[in-house]
Short mmCIF file of C-alpha atoms and ligand atoms in Angstrom, two decimals:
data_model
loop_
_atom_site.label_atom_id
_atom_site.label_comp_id
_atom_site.label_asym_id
_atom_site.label_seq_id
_atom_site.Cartn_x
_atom_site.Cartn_y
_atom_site.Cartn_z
CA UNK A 1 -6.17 55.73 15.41
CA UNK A 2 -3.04 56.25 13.05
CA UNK A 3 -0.65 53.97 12.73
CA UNK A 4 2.62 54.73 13.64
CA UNK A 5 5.94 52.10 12.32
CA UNK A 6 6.48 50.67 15.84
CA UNK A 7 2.91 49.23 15.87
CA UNK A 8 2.75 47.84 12.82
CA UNK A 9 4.70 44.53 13.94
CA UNK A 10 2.01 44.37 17.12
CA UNK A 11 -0.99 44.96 14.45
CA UNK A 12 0.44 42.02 12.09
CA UNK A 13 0.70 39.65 15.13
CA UNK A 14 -2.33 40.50 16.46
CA UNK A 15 -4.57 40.51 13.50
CA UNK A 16 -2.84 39.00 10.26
CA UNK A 17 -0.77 36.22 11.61
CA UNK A 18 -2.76 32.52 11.80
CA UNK A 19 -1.64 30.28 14.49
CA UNK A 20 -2.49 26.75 14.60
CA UNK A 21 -1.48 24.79 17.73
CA UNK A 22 -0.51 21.77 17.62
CA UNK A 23 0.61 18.19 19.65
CA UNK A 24 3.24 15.89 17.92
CA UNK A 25 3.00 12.75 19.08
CA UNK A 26 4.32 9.20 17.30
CA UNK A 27 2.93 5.56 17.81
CA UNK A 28 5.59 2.98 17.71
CA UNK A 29 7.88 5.55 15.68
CA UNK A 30 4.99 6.83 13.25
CA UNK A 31 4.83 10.74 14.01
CA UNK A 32 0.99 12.03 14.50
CA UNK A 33 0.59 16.01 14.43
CA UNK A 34 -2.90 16.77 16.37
CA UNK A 35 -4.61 19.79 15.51
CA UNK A 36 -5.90 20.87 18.77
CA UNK A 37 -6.15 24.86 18.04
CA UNK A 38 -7.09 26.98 14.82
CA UNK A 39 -8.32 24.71 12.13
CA UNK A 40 -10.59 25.71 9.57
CA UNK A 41 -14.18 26.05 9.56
CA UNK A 42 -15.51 22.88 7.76
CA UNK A 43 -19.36 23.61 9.56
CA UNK A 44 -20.94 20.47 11.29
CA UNK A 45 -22.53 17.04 10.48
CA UNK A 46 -21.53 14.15 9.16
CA UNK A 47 -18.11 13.31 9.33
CA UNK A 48 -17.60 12.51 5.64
CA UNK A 49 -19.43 15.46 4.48
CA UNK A 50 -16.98 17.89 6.55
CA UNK A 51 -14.26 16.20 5.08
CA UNK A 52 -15.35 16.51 1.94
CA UNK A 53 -15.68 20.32 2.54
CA UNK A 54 -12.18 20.24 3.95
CA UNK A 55 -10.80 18.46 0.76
CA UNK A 56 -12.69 21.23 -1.20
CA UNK A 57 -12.45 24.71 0.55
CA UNK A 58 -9.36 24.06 3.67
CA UNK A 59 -7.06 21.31 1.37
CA UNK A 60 -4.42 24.44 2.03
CA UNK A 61 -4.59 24.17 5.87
CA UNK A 62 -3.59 20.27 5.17
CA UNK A 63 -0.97 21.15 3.23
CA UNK A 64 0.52 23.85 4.80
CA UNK A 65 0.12 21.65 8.32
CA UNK A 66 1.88 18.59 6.49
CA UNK A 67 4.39 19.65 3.98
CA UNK A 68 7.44 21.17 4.07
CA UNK A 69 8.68 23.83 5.35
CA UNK A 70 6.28 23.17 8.78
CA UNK A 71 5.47 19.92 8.48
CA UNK A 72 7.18 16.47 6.99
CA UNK A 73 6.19 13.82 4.69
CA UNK A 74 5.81 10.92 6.82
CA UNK A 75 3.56 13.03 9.27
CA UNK A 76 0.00 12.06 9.76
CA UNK A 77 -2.32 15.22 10.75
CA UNK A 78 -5.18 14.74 12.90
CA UNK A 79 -7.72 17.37 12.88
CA UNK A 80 -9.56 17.33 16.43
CA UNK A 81 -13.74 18.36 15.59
CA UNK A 82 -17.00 18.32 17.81
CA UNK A 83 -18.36 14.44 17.20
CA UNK A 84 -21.79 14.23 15.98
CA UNK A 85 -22.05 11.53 18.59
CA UNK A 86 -21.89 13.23 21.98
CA UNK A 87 -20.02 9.98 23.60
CA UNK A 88 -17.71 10.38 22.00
CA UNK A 89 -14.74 12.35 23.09
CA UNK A 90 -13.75 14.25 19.93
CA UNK A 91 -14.15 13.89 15.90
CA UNK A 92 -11.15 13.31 14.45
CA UNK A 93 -10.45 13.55 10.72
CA UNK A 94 -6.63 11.97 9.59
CA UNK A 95 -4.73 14.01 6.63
CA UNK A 96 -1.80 13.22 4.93
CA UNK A 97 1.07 14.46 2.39
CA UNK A 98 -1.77 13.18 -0.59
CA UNK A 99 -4.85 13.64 1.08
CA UNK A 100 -7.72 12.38 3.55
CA UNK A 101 -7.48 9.09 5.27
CA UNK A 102 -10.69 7.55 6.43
CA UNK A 103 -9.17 5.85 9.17
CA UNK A 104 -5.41 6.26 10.98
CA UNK A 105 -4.57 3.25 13.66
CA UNK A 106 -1.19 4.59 14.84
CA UNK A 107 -3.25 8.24 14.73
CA UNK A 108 -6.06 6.93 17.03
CA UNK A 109 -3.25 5.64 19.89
CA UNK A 110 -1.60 9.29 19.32
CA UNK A 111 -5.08 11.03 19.24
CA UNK A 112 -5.95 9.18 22.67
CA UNK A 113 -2.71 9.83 24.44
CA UNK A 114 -2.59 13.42 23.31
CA UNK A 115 -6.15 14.59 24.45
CA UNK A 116 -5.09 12.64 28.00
CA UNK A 117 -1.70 14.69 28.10
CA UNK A 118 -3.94 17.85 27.51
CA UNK A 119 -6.39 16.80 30.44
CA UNK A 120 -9.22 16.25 28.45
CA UNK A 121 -9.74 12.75 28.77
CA UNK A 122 -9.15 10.47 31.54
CA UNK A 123 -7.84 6.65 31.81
CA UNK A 124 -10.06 4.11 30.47
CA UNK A 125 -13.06 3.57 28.16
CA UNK A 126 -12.93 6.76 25.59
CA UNK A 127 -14.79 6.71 22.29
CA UNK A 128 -13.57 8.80 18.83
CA UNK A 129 -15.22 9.10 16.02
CA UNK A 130 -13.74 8.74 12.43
CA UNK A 131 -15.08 9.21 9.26
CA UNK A 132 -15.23 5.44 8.75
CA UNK A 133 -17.17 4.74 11.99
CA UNK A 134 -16.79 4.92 16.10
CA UNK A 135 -13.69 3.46 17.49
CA UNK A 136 -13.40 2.60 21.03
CA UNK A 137 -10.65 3.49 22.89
CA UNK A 138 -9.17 2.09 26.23
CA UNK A 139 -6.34 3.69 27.76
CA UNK A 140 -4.21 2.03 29.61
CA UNK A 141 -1.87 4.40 31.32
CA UNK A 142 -0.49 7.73 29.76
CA UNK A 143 1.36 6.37 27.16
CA UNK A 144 -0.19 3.10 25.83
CA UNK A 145 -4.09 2.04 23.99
CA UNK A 146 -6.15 -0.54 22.89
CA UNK A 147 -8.29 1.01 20.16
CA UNK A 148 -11.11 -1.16 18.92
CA UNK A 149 -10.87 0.00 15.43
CA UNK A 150 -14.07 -0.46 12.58
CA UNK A 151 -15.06 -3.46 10.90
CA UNK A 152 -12.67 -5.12 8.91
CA UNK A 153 -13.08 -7.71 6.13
CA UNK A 154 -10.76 -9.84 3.04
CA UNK A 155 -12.67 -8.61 -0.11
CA UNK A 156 -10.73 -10.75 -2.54
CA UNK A 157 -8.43 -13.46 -2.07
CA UNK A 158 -5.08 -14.30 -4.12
CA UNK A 159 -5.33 -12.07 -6.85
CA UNK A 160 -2.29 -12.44 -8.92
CA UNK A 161 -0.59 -9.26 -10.65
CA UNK A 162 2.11 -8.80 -13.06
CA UNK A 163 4.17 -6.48 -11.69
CA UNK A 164 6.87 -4.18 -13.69
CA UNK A 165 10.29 -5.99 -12.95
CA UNK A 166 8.45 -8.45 -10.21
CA UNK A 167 6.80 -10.64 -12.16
CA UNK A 168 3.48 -12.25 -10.97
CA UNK A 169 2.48 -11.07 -6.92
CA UNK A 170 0.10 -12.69 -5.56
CA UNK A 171 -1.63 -10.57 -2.50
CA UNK A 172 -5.24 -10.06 -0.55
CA UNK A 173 -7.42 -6.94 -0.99
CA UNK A 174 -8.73 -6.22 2.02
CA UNK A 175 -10.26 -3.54 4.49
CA UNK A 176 -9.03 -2.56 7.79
CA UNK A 177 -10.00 1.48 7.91
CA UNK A 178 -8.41 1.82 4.75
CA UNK A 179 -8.04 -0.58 1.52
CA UNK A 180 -4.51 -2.82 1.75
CA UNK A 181 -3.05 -5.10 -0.80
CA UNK A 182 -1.51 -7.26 0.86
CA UNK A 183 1.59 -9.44 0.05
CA UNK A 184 2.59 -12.96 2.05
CA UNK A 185 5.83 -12.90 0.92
CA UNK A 186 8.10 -9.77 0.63
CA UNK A 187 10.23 -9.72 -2.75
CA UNK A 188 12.65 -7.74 -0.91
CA UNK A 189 14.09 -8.57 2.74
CA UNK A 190 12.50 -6.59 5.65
CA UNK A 191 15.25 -4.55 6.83
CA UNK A 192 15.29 -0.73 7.17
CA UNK A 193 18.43 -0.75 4.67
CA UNK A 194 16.50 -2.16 2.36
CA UNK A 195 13.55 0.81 2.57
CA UNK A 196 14.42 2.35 -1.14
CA UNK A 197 14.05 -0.90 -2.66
CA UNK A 198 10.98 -1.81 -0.65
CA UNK A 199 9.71 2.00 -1.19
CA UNK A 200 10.56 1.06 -4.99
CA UNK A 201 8.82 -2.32 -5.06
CA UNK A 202 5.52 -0.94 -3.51
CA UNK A 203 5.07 1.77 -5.86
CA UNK A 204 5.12 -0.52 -8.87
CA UNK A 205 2.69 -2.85 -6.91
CA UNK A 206 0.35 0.17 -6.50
CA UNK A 207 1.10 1.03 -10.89
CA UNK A 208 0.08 -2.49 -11.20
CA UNK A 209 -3.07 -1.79 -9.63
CA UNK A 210 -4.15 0.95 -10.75
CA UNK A 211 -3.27 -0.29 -14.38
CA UNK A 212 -5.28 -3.56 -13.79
CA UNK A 213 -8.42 -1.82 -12.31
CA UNK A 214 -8.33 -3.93 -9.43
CA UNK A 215 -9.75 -1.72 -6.28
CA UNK A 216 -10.99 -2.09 -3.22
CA UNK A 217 -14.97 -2.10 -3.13
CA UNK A 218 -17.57 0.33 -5.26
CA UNK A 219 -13.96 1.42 -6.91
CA UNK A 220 -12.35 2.88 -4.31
CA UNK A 221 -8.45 2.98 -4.68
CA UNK A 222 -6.04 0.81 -2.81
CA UNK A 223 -3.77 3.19 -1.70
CA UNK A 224 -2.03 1.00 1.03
CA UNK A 225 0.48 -1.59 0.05
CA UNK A 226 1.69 -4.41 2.69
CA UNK A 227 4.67 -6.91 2.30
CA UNK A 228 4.64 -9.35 5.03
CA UNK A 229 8.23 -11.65 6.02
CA UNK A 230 9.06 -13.45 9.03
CA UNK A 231 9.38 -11.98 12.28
CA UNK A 232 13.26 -10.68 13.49
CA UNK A 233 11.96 -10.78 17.44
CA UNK A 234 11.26 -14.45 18.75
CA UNK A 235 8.21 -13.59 20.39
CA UNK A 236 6.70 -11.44 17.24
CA UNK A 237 4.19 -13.60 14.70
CA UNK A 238 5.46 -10.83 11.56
CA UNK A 239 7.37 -7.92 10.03
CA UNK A 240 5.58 -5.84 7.93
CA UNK A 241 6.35 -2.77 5.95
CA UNK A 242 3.71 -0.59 4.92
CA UNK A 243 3.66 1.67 1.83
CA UNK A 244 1.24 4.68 2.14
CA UNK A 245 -0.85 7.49 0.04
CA UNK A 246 1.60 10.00 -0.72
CA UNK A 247 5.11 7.58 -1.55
CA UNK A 248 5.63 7.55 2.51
CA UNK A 249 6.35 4.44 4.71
CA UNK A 250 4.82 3.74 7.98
CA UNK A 251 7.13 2.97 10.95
CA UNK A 252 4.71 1.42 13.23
CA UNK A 253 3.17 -1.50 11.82
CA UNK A 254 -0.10 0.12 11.12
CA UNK A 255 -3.03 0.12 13.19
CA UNK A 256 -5.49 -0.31 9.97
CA UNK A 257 -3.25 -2.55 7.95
CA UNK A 258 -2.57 -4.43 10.98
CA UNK A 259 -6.62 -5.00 11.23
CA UNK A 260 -6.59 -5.86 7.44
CA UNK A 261 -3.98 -8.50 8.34
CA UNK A 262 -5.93 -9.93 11.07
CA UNK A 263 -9.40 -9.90 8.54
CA UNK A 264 -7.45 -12.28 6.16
CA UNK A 265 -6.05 -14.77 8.86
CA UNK A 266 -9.76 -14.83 10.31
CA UNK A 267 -10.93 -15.18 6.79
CA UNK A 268 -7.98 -18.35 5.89
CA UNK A 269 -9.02 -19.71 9.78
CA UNK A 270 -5.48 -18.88 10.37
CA UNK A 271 -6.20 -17.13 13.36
CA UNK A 272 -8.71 -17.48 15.96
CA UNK A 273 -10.51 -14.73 17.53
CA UNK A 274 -9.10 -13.54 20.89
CA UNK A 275 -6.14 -15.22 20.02
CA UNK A 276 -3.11 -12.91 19.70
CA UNK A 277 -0.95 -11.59 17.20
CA UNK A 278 2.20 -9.41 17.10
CA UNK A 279 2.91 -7.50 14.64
CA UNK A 280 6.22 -6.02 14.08
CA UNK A 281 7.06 -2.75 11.94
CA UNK A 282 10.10 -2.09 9.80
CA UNK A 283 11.79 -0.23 12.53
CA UNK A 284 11.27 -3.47 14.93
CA UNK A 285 8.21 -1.70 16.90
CA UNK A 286 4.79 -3.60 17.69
CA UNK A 287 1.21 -3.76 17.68
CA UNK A 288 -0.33 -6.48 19.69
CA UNK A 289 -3.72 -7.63 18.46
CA UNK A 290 -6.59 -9.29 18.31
CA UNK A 291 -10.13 -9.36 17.18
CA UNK A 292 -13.81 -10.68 17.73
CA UNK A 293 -15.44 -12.14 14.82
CA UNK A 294 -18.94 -10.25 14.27
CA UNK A 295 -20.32 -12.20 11.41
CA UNK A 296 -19.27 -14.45 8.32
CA UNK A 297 -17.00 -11.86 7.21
CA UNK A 298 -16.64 -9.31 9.62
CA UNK A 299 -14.30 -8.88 12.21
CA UNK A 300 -13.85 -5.91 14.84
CA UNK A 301 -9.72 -5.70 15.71
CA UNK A 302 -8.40 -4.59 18.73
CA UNK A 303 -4.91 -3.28 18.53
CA UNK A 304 -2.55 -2.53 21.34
CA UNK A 305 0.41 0.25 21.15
CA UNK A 306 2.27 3.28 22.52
CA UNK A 307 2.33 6.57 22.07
CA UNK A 308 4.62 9.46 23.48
CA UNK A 309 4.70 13.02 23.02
CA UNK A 310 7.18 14.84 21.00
CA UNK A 311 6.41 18.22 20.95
CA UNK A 312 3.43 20.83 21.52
CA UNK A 313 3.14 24.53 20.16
CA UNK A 314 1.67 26.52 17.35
CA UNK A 315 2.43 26.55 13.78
CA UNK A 316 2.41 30.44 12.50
CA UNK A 317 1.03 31.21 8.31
CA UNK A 318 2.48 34.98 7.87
CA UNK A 319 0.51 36.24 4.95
CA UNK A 320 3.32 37.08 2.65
CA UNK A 321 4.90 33.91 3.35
CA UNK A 322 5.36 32.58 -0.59
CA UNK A 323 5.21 28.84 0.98
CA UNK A 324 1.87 29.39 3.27
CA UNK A 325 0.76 26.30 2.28
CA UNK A 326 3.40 24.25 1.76
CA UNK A 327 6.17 23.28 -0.77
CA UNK A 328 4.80 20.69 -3.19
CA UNK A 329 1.42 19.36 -4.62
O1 PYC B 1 -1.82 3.18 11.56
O2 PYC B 1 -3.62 2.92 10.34
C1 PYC B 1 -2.50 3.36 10.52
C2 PYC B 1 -1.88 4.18 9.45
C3 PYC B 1 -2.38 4.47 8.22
C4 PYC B 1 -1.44 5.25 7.57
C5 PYC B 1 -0.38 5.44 8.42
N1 PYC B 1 -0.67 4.77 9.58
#
């Protein structure tokens, strides 16, 4: 057939351009962007193998999903994959602006609500599964989850740090999905003005750490940094603010550092399980939780939140675009 001018725009769409559909979604503020159409080919098995094959042969699909000019920093990216385990619902792999997360809290409630909006999963009992483990999900109505996230444990208590223009902290390691430090007391109040010098105060926590070797266990990095302060609503037990992978804040208060949170009041008797705790974001949005203790220093959370849709269509990677995958790193 020869190609004539007027068909070349029909060939390009029809053969050259990628499309990648999409659901954005946030959790108590924090945007989720679900991958439901046109991700790469990362093969099958384990979850941590595929995204290990992701990181190493697709890290431009990331990229191009999260950064600029498609995408945002704060977004996380949720790549929707056949489970290994067939109850569960879907596979679900969480990305972000730096990288692979092994476990997303706010991205679980925005996974579940999303795959209900497109009819794929009904009210009630679901199961995902993450790289880290099967989380349970129940959904309550269209727009709000419990997800019954891994197991979470304190690894080290108090550990002081001298921190660049801080002084000594004093803060938790623990695991909740993902490694936290975590910090009782906030060296700077938590108000949303106050976000630079909180963004500020975090990343020279996180220097500190990495300088002083101290990680999370068999060396892996903390890459999440919590500051903890008294709650602003009268019926809220804490405000957090949460510093993420990548120099981003979360706005919801963070499914997995919210299940860290609850590992070191199990772990200081603090807390009892079943008993509930609210935890409030930065922006003033909540997670309700809870937890059942599993063994001496295990605990399974439960967290509670809401999730709305924002937008659904498909993301479009012309070939000659210069920034195909993304502006930055
Ligand atoms: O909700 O677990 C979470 C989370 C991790 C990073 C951003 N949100």
């Amino acid at each position: 057939m020869e190609i004539v001018p007027h068909m070349v725009g029909q060939l390009v769409r029809e053969r050259i351009l990628s499309k990648i559909g999409f659901v954005d979604a946030h959790t108590e503020g924090e945007p989720t962007r679900i991958i439901v159409d046109g991700g790469p080919d990362i093969g099958d098995g384990p979850l941590p193998e595929r995204v290990a094959r992701f990181a190493k042969f697709a890290d431009d699909f990331r990229r191009c999903v999260i950064l600029e000019p498609r995408g945002w920093d704060a977004v996380v990216g949720a790549l929707l994959c056949e489970p290994t385990d067939p109850t569960c619902a879907a596979g679900v792999i969480f990305f972000n602006n730096a990288g692979y997360l092994g476990m997303c809290g706010h991205g679980a409630v925005g996974v579940a609500v999303a795959l209900h909006y497109l009819g794929k999963i009904g009210l009630g009992q679901n199961r995902l599964e993450t790289p880290v483990g099967i989380i349970e999900i129940d959904l309550h109505n269209p727009n709000q989850a419990s997800i019954q996230n891994v197991p979470s444990y304190r690894l080290h208590r108090s550990v002081p740090i001298e921190v660049d223009g801080l002084g000594t902290v004093v803060g938790d390691v623990a695991w909740g999905g993902n490694w936290f430090f975590l910090i009782g007391e906030s060296p700077v109040d938590l108000i949303l003005d106050n976000v630079d010098a909180l963004m500020d105060a975090s990343g020279r926590v996180r220097d500190a750490l990495r300088r002083n070797g101290i990680t999370g266990a068999n060396g892996a990095e903390i890459d999440h940094i919590e500051f903890f302060g008294p709650p602003h609503a009268a019926d809220a037990d804490s405000r957090n603010f949460v510093y993420c992978p990548g120099g981003q804040y979360d706005r919801s208060p963070c499914g997995t550092g919210t299940s860290a949170k609850l590992a070191c009041l199990a772990a200081d008797g603090k807390l009892q399980p079943g008993e509930q705790w609210i935890q409030e974001s930065i922006i003033g949005s909540r997670f309700t939780a809870n937890y059942v203790r599993i063994d001496e220093h295990n605990i399974v959370p439960t967290i509670v939140g809401h999730a709305f849709i924002c937008s659904e269509g498909n993301l479009i990677r012309q070939p000659l675009d210069p920034f195909i995958s993304g502006i930055r790193c």
